[in-house]
Coordinates of C-alpha atoms and ligand atoms in Angstrom, one line a residue:
M959 CA 121.6 136.0 130.1
K960 CA 122.9 134.6 126.7
L961 CA 125.1 132.3 128.8
R962 CA 122.4 130.9 130.6
S963 CA 119.8 130.2 127.4
R964 CA 120.0 126.8 127.8
R965 CA 117.9 124.7 125.4
M966 CA 116.0 122.7 127.7
I967 CA 112.9 119.7 127.2
L968 CA 110.0 120.3 129.1
F969 CA 107.8 117.1 129.5
S970 CA 103.8 117.0 129.6
V971 CA 103.7 115.4 133.0
L972 CA 103.1 116.5 136.7
P973 CA 105.0 117.5 138.7
L974 CA 106.2 119.3 135.9
H975 CA 110.0 118.1 134.6
A976 CA 112.5 119.8 132.3
L977 CA 115.8 118.4 131.7
D978 CA 119.0 119.6 129.4
D979 CA 120.1 116.7 127.7
N980 CA 123.8 117.7 127.4
V981 CA 124.0 118.2 131.0
P982 CA 122.7 114.6 132.0
T983 CA 122.3 115.0 135.9
D984 CA 121.2 118.6 135.7
D985 CA 117.2 118.2 135.7
M986 CA 114.6 120.0 137.7
N987 CA 111.2 119.9 139.0
H988 CA 108.6 122.5 139.2
S989 CA 106.0 122.8 141.6
M990 CA 102.4 123.7 140.1
V991 CA 101.4 125.5 142.6
K992 CA 101.3 128.7 141.2
L993 CA 99.7 127.4 137.9
C994 CA 95.9 127.5 138.9
S995 CA 93.4 129.5 141.1
P996 CA 92.3 128.0 143.9
C997 CA 88.8 127.1 142.4
E998 CA 90.2 124.6 140.1
K999 CA 91.8 121.2 140.6
I1000 CA 93.8 119.9 137.8
K1001 CA 92.3 116.4 136.4
D1002 CA 95.2 114.2 134.9
K1003 CA 98.9 114.1 135.8
V1004 CA 99.5 114.3 131.6
F1005 CA 98.5 117.5 130.0
T1006 CA 98.9 119.0 126.6
L1007 CA 102.0 120.9 125.4
V1008 CA 100.6 123.2 122.5
G1009 CA 104.1 125.3 121.6
T1010 CA 106.6 127.5 122.4
F1011 CA 107.9 131.2 121.9
N1012 CA 111.0 133.0 123.7
G1013 CA 111.1 130.8 126.6
I1014 CA 107.3 130.7 127.1
V1015 CA 105.4 127.4 126.6
L1016 CA 101.8 127.4 125.9
M1017 CA 100.0 124.4 127.7
V1018 CA 96.3 122.8 128.0
M1019 CA 95.5 121.4 131.1
V1020 CA 92.2 119.5 131.9
V1021 CA 90.5 121.0 135.1
K1022 CA 87.6 120.6 137.3
D1023 CA 85.6 123.7 138.3
K1024 CA 84.4 123.7 141.2
R1025 CA 81.9 126.3 140.8
L1026 CA 80.3 123.8 138.0
M1027 CA 78.6 120.3 138.6
K1028 CA 80.3 117.4 140.1
G1029 CA 82.1 115.5 137.3
V1030 CA 82.7 118.4 134.5
Y1031 CA 85.6 119.4 133.7
D1032 CA 86.8 121.5 131.2
T1033 CA 90.2 123.0 129.7
R1034 CA 92.6 125.5 130.7
M1035 CA 95.1 127.2 128.4
I1036 CA 98.2 128.5 130.5
L1037 CA 101.2 130.4 129.2
Y1038 CA 104.0 129.4 131.6
N1039 CA 108.0 130.2 131.4
P1040 CA 109.6 126.8 132.8
F1041 CA 112.7 128.8 133.9
T1042 CA 111.2 131.7 136.2
S1043 CA 107.8 129.1 137.1
E1044 CA 106.0 132.2 136.4
S1045 CA 102.5 131.5 134.5
K1046 CA 99.4 133.2 133.4
I1047 CA 96.2 131.4 132.7
V1048 CA 94.8 132.8 128.9
R1049 CA 91.1 134.2 129.4
D1050 CA 89.2 131.7 127.3
P1051 CA 85.1 132.4 127.1
Y1052 CA 84.6 128.8 125.7
S1053 CA 86.9 126.6 127.8
P1054 CA 85.3 123.4 126.1
C1055 CA 85.7 119.9 127.4
L1056 CA 89.0 117.9 125.6
K1057 CA 87.7 116.0 123.0
P1058 CA 90.2 114.2 120.5
N1059 CA 89.0 115.9 117.6
H1060 CA 89.7 119.5 119.4
T1061 CA 93.1 120.6 118.8
Y1062 CA 95.5 123.7 119.5
G1063 CA 98.2 125.4 117.6
F1064 CA 100.4 128.0 118.7
G1065 CA 102.2 130.5 116.3
Y1066 CA 102.3 133.7 114.3
G1067 CA 101.2 135.3 111.4
V1068 CA 103.6 137.9 109.4
T1069 CA 105.5 139.2 111.9
L1070 CA 106.6 137.8 115.4
D1071 CA 104.7 139.9 117.6
D1072 CA 101.4 138.6 115.8
L1073 CA 101.4 135.7 118.2
K1074 CA 98.2 133.7 117.7
I1075 CA 96.6 130.7 119.7
V1076 CA 94.4 128.6 117.5
R1077 CA 91.9 126.1 118.3
F1078 CA 89.8 123.8 116.3
R1079 CA 86.6 123.1 118.4
D1080 CA 84.4 120.5 116.8
H1081 CA 83.8 122.3 113.3
D1082 CA 84.6 126.1 114.5
L1083 CA 88.1 127.7 114.4
D1084 CA 88.5 129.8 117.7
V1085 CA 91.7 132.3 117.3
F1086 CA 93.0 134.3 120.1
S1087 CA 95.2 137.1 119.1
L1088 CA 97.8 138.0 121.7
K1089 CA 98.4 141.6 120.1
T1090 CA 94.9 142.5 120.7
N1091 CA 93.9 140.1 123.5
S1092 CA 90.9 139.2 121.5
W1093 CA 89.1 135.9 120.6
S1094 CA 87.4 135.5 116.9
T1095 CA 85.5 132.5 116.1
S1096 CA 84.7 131.1 112.4
K1097 CA 81.8 129.1 112.5
N1098 CA 81.8 125.8 110.6
F1099 CA 85.5 126.2 109.7
I1100 CA 86.2 122.7 109.2
P1101 CA 84.8 119.4 108.0
N1102 CA 85.0 115.9 110.2
A1103 CA 88.5 115.6 111.2
N1104 CA 90.1 113.8 114.0
F1105 CA 93.6 115.0 115.9
M1106 CA 93.8 112.0 118.3
N1107 CA 94.8 115.0 120.5
E1108 CA 98.0 116.0 118.6
V1109 CA 98.8 119.4 118.6
G1110 CA 99.7 121.9 115.5
T1111 CA 103.2 122.1 114.2
F1112 CA 104.2 125.6 113.4
L1113 CA 106.7 126.3 110.7
N1114 CA 107.1 129.6 108.6
G1115 CA 103.7 130.9 109.1
F1116 CA 101.8 127.9 108.8
L1117 CA 100.5 125.3 111.4
Y1118 CA 100.3 121.6 110.3
W1119 CA 98.1 119.0 111.9
I1120 CA 97.4 115.1 111.0
D1121 CA 94.0 114.4 110.2
Y1122 CA 94.0 110.8 111.6
S1123 CA 90.5 110.2 110.0
S1124 CA 90.0 107.2 107.6
D1125 CA 92.4 108.1 105.0
M1126 CA 95.1 110.2 106.7
T1127 CA 96.0 113.6 105.3
I1128 CA 97.5 116.5 106.3
L1129 CA 95.6 120.0 107.5
A1130 CA 97.8 123.2 107.1
L1131 CA 96.3 126.3 108.3
D1132 CA 98.0 129.7 107.0
V1133 CA 98.2 131.6 110.6
N1134 CA 98.1 135.0 108.8
K1135 CA 95.1 134.5 106.4
M1136 CA 93.6 131.8 108.4
A1137 CA 93.1 129.8 105.3
I1138 CA 93.1 125.7 105.1
W1139 CA 94.0 123.1 102.7
R1140 CA 95.0 119.4 102.7
A1141 CA 98.2 118.0 101.8
P1142 CA 99.0 114.3 101.3
L1143 CA 101.5 112.3 103.8
P1144 CA 104.4 110.4 102.6
P1145 CA 103.6 106.8 100.6
Y1146 CA 104.4 105.1 103.9
Q1147 CA 105.4 101.6 103.8
G1148 CA 105.2 98.3 105.5
S1149 CA 102.6 96.5 107.9
D1150 CA 99.8 98.5 109.5
S1151 CA 99.9 96.3 112.4
T1152 CA 102.2 98.6 114.5
Y1153 CA 100.3 100.7 116.5
T1154 CA 102.3 103.8 116.5
L1155 CA 100.7 106.4 114.6
P1156 CA 102.9 109.1 112.4
R1157 CA 103.9 112.1 113.9
L1158 CA 104.8 115.8 112.6
G1159 CA 107.4 117.6 113.5
T1160 CA 110.1 120.0 112.1
L1161 CA 113.6 119.1 111.4
R1162 CA 116.3 121.5 109.9
G1163 CA 113.6 123.9 108.7
C1164 CA 111.6 121.5 107.0
L1165 CA 108.1 119.6 107.7
C1166 CA 108.8 116.2 109.1
T1167 CA 106.9 112.7 110.0
I1168 CA 108.2 109.8 111.7
K1169 CA 106.2 106.5 111.5
E1170 CA 106.8 103.2 112.5
R1171 CA 107.2 100.9 109.6
D1172 CA 108.2 97.1 111.3
N1173 CA 108.7 96.5 114.8
N1174 CA 110.7 98.9 116.1
V1175 CA 111.8 100.1 112.7
F1176 CA 111.2 103.8 112.0
D1177 CA 111.1 105.9 108.7
V1178 CA 111.5 109.7 108.9
W1179 CA 110.6 111.5 106.0
V1180 CA 111.1 115.6 105.1
L1181 CA 109.2 117.4 102.8
E1182 CA 111.7 119.2 100.6
K1183 CA 111.6 121.7 97.7
Q1184 CA 112.3 119.5 94.6
G1185 CA 112.3 121.9 91.7
V1186 CA 109.1 124.1 92.1
K1187 CA 107.2 121.2 93.7
K1188 CA 107.2 119.9 97.5
L1189 CA 108.1 116.2 97.8
W1190 CA 108.3 113.5 100.8
S1191 CA 111.7 112.0 100.7
N1192 CA 112.6 109.5 103.4
I1193 CA 115.6 110.8 104.4
C1194 CA 116.5 107.8 107.0
S1195 CA 115.4 104.8 108.5
F1196 CA 116.4 103.7 112.0
S1197 CA 116.0 100.8 114.6
I1198 CA 116.8 101.0 118.2
G1199 CA 117.9 98.1 120.4
L1200 CA 119.4 94.8 119.0
E1201 CA 118.5 93.3 115.6
G1202 CA 115.5 91.1 115.9
N1203 CA 114.8 91.8 119.6
Y1204 CA 111.2 92.5 119.8
V1205 CA 110.8 92.4 123.6
N1206 CA 111.2 95.8 124.0
K1207 CA 109.2 98.6 122.5
Y1208 CA 110.3 102.3 121.7
H1209 CA 108.0 104.7 120.8
P1210 CA 108.7 108.3 119.5
I1211 CA 107.6 111.1 121.8
N1212 CA 108.6 113.9 119.8
I1213 CA 110.4 115.3 116.8
L1214 CA 113.2 117.6 118.3
D1215 CA 114.7 120.0 115.6
D1216 CA 118.2 119.9 114.7
G1217 CA 117.3 116.1 113.4
R1218 CA 117.0 114.4 116.9
I1219 CA 114.1 112.4 117.9
L1220 CA 113.2 112.0 121.5
M1221 CA 111.9 108.4 122.2
V1222 CA 110.9 106.2 125.1
N1223 CA 111.9 102.9 126.1
D1224 CA 108.6 101.3 127.1
S1225 CA 110.2 98.6 129.3
S1226 CA 112.4 100.7 131.3
G1227 CA 110.6 104.1 130.7
Q1228 CA 113.9 105.4 130.4
L1229 CA 114.5 108.3 127.4
I1230 CA 116.6 108.0 124.4
I1231 CA 117.2 110.4 121.5
Y1232 CA 118.1 109.5 118.4
D1233 CA 120.1 111.5 116.1
T1234 CA 119.4 111.3 112.7
S1235 CA 122.4 113.2 111.6
K1236 CA 124.9 111.1 113.6
H1237 CA 122.8 108.0 113.2
S1238 CA 123.3 107.0 116.5
Y1239 CA 121.3 107.4 119.7
K1240 CA 121.8 107.9 123.5
M1241 CA 120.0 107.3 126.7
L1242 CA 119.0 110.4 128.5
N1243 CA 119.9 110.4 132.3
S1244 CA 116.9 111.1 134.3
S1245 CA 116.0 111.0 137.7
R1246 CA 112.6 110.1 136.5
T1247 CA 111.4 107.5 134.3
F1248 CA 108.3 107.5 132.2
Q1249 CA 106.7 104.1 131.9
S1250 CA 102.9 103.6 130.2
L1251 CA 102.5 107.1 129.1
R1252 CA 101.5 106.7 125.5
T1253 CA 100.7 110.4 125.6
L1254 CA 104.0 111.6 127.1
R1255 CA 105.1 114.6 125.1
G1256 CA 108.1 116.7 125.5
I1257 CA 109.0 120.6 124.0
E1258 CA 112.3 122.1 123.2
Y1259 CA 112.4 125.7 124.8
V1260 CA 115.3 128.5 125.0
E1261 CA 115.3 129.3 128.7
S1262 CA 114.5 133.1 129.2
L1263 CA 113.2 136.0 131.6
V1264 CA 110.3 136.8 129.4
S1265 CA 107.1 137.1 131.3
P1266 CA 104.0 135.3 130.4
S1267 CA 102.4 138.9 131.1
D1268 CA 105.1 140.2 128.3
L1269 CA 103.5 138.2 125.5
C1270 CA 100.0 139.5 126.3
C1271 CA 100.0 143.2 125.3
V1272 CA 96.7 143.9 127.5
Ligands
LIG1878 C1 123.5 109.8 135.4 O1 123.4 110.6 136.8 C2 123.7 110.0 138.0 C3 123.3 111.1 139.1 O2 122.0 111.1 139.0 C4 125.7 110.1 138.0 O3 125.8 109.8 139.2 C5 125.8 109.6 136.6 O4 127.3 109.7 136.9 C6 125.2 109.7 135.4 N1 125.6 109.2 134.1 C7 126.0 109.7 132.9 C8 126.2 108.5 131.9 O5 126.1 110.8 132.9
LIG1879 C1 84.1 115.8 116.9 O1 83.4 114.8 117.8 C2 81.9 115.0 118.2 C3 81.4 113.7 118.9 O2 82.0 113.5 120.1 C4 81.2 115.5 116.8 O3 79.7 115.7 117.5 C5 81.7 116.3 116.1 O4 81.1 116.9 115.0 C6 83.1 116.3 115.8 N1 83.8 117.1 114.9 C7 84.7 117.2 114.2 C8 85.2 118.3 113.2 O5 84.8 116.4 113.3
LIG1880 C1 115.2 99.3 127.3 O1 114.8 98.7 128.4 C2 114.9 97.4 128.9 C3 114.5 96.6 130.4 O2 115.1 97.6 131.1 C4 116.4 97.1 128.5 O3 117.0 95.5 128.4 C5 117.2 97.3 127.3 O4 118.7 97.4 127.1 C6 116.6 99.2 127.0 N1 116.9 99.6 125.5 C7 117.6 100.3 125.6 C8 118.1 100.8 124.1 O5 118.5 100.7 126.5

């Protein structure tokens, strides 16, 4: 099994698509048949990938519930093992409509078995504990925030989001104590004319952000310990494509760990991985292209035989 524990990237599109970026031709397509109960229809081709644990990916899909009125959509949380195609719908008493200021996070508190799904729903905080199979809600937990549908980044017991409202800040949540605080983003430079928003991720165990400074020039910042304080440092800047060639646009999709950044070439829909430690990029050889998908995301997971039911103890 160890030999088969490949690191794969799952993309947020239907039909499901995952690829191993080290084996160019070995990509696979999954069918979605098992994922939804017969009464439901998935609305969008694109869905949200929240996080991953032991080879299981948490995703949120917008579904149409036939039992409800026409045109009523709500969300479904699904734990999915892309390797075995096994899935499980997470019981959700709220199943809210997807709004840009709703967001999700997946992480654990003190110990690995203390897995939690976290959701900001308007001003409330919903927490689902997989250990106790129970939901809890804290009313009026957060003031106004806009997450632009981006999910939380989990690192060492904390979930981090960017609040994209007027003066952007980082919103951090202690998954154990369920306490929030705000932290500043790096002092980004350059023009605001670019339309790519900063993104969060982790890079070799540190919180990290990527932001387009000028046309196709990207800055990568890492939150590092400097003495007793944690400060942002600009660890690298890079551009892709020919110098001065503004015809093709490139967009960051995700910050993968190990200092690699998954990008998409908007002109061709081809995937690119930029490696910040080698200062080079390579094109991914995928049978599928990803054109005009601003909301495309990819998530790294390690293949496992863990069943989604094993994550929920009841
Ligand atoms: C890309 O994949 C095709 C088959 O899908 C293969 O023939 C080709 O050699 C691959 N190219 C690279 C650079 O791996
Ligand atoms: C989210 O947006 C809705 C309107 O779409 C608003 O009523 C609500 O207060 C917002 N919530 C937060 C936390 O900003
Ligand atoms: C992006 O796509 C365009 C159009 O196919 C192509 O000309 C360009 O070389 C691509 N960029 C890279 C870095 O491959």
